[in-house]
JSON list of C-alpha atoms in Angstrom, two decimals:
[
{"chain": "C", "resi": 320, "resn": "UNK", "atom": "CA", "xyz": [0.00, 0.00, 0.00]},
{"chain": "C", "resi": 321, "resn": "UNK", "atom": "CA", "xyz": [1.15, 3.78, -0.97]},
{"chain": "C", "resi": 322, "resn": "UNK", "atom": "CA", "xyz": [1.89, 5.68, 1.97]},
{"chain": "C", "resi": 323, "resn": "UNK", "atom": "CA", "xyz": [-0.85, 8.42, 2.36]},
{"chain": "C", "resi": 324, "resn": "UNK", "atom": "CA", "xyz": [0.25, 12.43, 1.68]},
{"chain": "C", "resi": 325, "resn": "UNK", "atom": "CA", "xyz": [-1.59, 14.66, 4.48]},
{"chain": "C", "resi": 326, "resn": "UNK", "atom": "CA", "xyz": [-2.85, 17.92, 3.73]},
{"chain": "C", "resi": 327, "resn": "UNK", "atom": "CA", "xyz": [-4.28, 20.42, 6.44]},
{"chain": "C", "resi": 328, "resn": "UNK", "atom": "CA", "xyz": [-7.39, 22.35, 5.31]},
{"chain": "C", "resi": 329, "resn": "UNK", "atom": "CA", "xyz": [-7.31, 26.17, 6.35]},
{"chain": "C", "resi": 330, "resn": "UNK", "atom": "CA", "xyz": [-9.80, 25.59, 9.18]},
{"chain": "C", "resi": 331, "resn": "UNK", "atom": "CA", "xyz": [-7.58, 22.66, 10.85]},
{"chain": "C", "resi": 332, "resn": "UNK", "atom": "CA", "xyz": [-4.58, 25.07, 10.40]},
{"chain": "C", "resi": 333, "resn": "UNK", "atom": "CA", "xyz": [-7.11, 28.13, 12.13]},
{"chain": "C", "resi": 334, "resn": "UNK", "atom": "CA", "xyz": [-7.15, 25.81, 14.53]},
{"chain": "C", "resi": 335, "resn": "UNK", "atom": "CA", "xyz": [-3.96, 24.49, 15.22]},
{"chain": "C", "resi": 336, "resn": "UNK", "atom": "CA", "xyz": [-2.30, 27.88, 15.10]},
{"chain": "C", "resi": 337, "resn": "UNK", "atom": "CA", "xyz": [-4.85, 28.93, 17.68]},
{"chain": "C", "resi": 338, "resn": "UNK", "atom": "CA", "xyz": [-3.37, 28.93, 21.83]},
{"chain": "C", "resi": 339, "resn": "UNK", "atom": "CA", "xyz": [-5.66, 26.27, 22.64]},
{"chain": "C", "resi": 340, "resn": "UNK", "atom": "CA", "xyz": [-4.33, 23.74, 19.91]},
{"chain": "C", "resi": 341, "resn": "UNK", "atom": "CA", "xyz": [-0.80, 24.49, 20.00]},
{"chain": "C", "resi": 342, "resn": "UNK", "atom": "CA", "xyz": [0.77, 21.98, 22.31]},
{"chain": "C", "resi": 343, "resn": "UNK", "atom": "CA", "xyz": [-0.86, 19.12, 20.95]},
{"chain": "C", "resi": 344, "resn": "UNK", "atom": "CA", "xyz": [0.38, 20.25, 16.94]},
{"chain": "C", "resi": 345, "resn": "UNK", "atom": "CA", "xyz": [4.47, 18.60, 17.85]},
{"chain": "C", "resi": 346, "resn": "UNK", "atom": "CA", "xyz": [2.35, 15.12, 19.20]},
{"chain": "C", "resi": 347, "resn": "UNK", "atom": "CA", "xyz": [-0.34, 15.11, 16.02]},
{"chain": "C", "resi": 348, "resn": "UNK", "atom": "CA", "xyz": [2.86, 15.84, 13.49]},
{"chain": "C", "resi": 349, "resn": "UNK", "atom": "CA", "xyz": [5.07, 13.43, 15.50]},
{"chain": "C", "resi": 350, "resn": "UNK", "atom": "CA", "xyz": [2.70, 10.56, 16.30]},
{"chain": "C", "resi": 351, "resn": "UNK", "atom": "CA", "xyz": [-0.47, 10.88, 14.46]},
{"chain": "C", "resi": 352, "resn": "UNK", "atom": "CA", "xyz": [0.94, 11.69, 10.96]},
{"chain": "C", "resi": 353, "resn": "UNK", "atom": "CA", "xyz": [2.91, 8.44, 11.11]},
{"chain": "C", "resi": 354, "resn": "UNK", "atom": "CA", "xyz": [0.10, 6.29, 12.09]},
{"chain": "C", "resi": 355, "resn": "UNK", "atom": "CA", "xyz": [-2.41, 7.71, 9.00]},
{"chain": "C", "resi": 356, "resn": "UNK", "atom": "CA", "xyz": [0.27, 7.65, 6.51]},
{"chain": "C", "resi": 357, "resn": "UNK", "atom": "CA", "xyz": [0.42, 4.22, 6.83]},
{"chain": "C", "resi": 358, "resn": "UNK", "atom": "CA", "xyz": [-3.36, 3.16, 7.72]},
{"chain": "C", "resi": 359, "resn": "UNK", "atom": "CA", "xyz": [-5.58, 6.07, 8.17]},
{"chain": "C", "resi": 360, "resn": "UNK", "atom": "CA", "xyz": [-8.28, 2.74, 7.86]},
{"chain": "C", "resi": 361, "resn": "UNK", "atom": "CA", "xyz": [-8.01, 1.51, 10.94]},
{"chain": "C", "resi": 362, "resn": "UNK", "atom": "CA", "xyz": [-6.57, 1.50, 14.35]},
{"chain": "C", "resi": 363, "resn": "UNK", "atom": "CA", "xyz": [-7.21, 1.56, 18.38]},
{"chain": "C", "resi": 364, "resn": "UNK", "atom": "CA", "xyz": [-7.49, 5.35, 18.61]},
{"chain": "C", "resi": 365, "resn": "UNK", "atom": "CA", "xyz": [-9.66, 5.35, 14.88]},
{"chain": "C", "resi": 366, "resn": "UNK", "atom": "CA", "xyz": [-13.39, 5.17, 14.32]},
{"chain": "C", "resi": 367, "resn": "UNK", "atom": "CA", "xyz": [-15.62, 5.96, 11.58]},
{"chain": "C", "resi": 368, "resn": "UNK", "atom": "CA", "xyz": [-18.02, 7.82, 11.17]},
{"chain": "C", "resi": 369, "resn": "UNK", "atom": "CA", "xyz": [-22.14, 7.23, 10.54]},
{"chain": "C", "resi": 370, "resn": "UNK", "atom": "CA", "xyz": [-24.96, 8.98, 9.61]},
{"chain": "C", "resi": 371, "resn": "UNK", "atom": "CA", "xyz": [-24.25, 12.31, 7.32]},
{"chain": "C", "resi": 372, "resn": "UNK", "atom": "CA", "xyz": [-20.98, 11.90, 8.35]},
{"chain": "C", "resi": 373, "resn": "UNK", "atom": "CA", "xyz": [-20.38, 8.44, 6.74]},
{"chain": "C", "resi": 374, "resn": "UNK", "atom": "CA", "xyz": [-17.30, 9.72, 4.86]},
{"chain": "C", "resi": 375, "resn": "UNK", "atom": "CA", "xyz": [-15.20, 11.14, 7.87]},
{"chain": "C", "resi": 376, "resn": "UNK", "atom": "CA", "xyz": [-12.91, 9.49, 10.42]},
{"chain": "C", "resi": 377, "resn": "UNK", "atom": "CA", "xyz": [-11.70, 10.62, 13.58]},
{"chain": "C", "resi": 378, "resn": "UNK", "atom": "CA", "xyz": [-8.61, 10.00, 15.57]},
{"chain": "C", "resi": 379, "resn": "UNK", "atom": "CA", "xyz": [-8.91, 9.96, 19.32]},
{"chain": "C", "resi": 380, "resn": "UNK", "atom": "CA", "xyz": [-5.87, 12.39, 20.72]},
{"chain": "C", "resi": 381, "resn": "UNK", "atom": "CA", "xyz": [-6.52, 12.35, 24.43]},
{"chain": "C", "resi": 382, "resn": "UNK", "atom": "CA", "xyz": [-9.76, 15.11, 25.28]},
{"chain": "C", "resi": 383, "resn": "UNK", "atom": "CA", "xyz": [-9.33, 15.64, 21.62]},
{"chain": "C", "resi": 384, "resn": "UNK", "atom": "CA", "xyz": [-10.83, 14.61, 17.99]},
{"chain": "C", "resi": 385, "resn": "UNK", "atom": "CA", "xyz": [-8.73, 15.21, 14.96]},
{"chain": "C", "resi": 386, "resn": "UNK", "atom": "CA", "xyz": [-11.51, 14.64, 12.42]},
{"chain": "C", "resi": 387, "resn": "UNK", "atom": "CA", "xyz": [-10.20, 13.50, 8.53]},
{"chain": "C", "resi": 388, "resn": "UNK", "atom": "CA", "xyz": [-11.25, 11.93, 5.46]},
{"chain": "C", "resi": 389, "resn": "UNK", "atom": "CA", "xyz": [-9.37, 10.31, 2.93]},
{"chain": "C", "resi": 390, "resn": "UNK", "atom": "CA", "xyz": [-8.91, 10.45, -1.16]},
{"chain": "C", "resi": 391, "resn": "UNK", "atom": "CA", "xyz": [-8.29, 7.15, -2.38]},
{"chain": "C", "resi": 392, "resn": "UNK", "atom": "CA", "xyz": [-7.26, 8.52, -6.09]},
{"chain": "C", "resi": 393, "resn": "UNK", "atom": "CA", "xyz": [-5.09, 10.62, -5.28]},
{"chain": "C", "resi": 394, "resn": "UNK", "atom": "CA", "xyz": [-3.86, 8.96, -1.74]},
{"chain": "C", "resi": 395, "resn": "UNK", "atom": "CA", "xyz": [-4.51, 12.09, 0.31]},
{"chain": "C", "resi": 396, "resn": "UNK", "atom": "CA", "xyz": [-5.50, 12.18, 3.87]},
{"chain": "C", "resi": 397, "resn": "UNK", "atom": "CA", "xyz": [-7.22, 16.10, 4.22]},
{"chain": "C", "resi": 398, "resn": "UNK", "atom": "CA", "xyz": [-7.36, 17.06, 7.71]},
{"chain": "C", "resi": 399, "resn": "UNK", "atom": "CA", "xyz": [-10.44, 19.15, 8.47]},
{"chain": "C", "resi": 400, "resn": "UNK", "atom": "CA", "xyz": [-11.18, 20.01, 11.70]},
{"chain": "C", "resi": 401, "resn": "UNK", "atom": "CA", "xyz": [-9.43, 18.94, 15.68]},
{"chain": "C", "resi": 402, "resn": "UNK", "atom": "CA", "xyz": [-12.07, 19.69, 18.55]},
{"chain": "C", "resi": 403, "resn": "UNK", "atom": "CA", "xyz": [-12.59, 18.67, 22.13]},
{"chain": "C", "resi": 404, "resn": "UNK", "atom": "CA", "xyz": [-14.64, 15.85, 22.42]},
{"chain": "C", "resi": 405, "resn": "UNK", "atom": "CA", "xyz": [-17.08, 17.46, 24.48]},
{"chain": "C", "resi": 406, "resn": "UNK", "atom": "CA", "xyz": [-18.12, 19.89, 21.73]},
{"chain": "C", "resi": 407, "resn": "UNK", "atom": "CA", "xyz": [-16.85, 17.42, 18.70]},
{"chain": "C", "resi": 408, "resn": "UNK", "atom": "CA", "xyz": [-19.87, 16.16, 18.28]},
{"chain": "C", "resi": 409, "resn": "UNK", "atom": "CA", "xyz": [-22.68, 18.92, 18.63]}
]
């Protein structure tokens, strides 16, 4: 399998750049880029979506969601949005 490229939309960078999210950006470049290059399918801290959400995944950072979805054609992972999982989901 092709390693996955990972692109940041302009509201996960927002974020990210943001005080709240900066701490966690060395550990999501560091650990979680890693892991979703090479499986963004599956995993302990992955999960699927449902619903109208069917076509976006989330990864489980702590208190955190880092919510993605994924290009097969052209192997891109596209990083939309990282939330605190008390508010991911509203």
């Amino acid at each position: 399998m092709n390693d996955f490229k990972i692109a940041e939309t302009e509201t996960f960078q927002k974020k990210i750049e943001s005080q709240k999210f900066t701490y966690l950006y060395p550990k999501i470049r560091n650990y979680v880029y890693p892991i979703l290059r090479e499986n963004p399918y599956f995993g302990p801290q992955i999960k699927k979506l449902r619903g109208e959400f069917k076509d976006v995944y989330r990864f489980r950072i702590g208190d955190y969601r880092l919510f993605y979805t994924i290009s097969e054609l052209t192997v891109i992972i596209f990083l939309l949005d990282i939330e605190n999982c008390k508010n991911a989901y509203k």
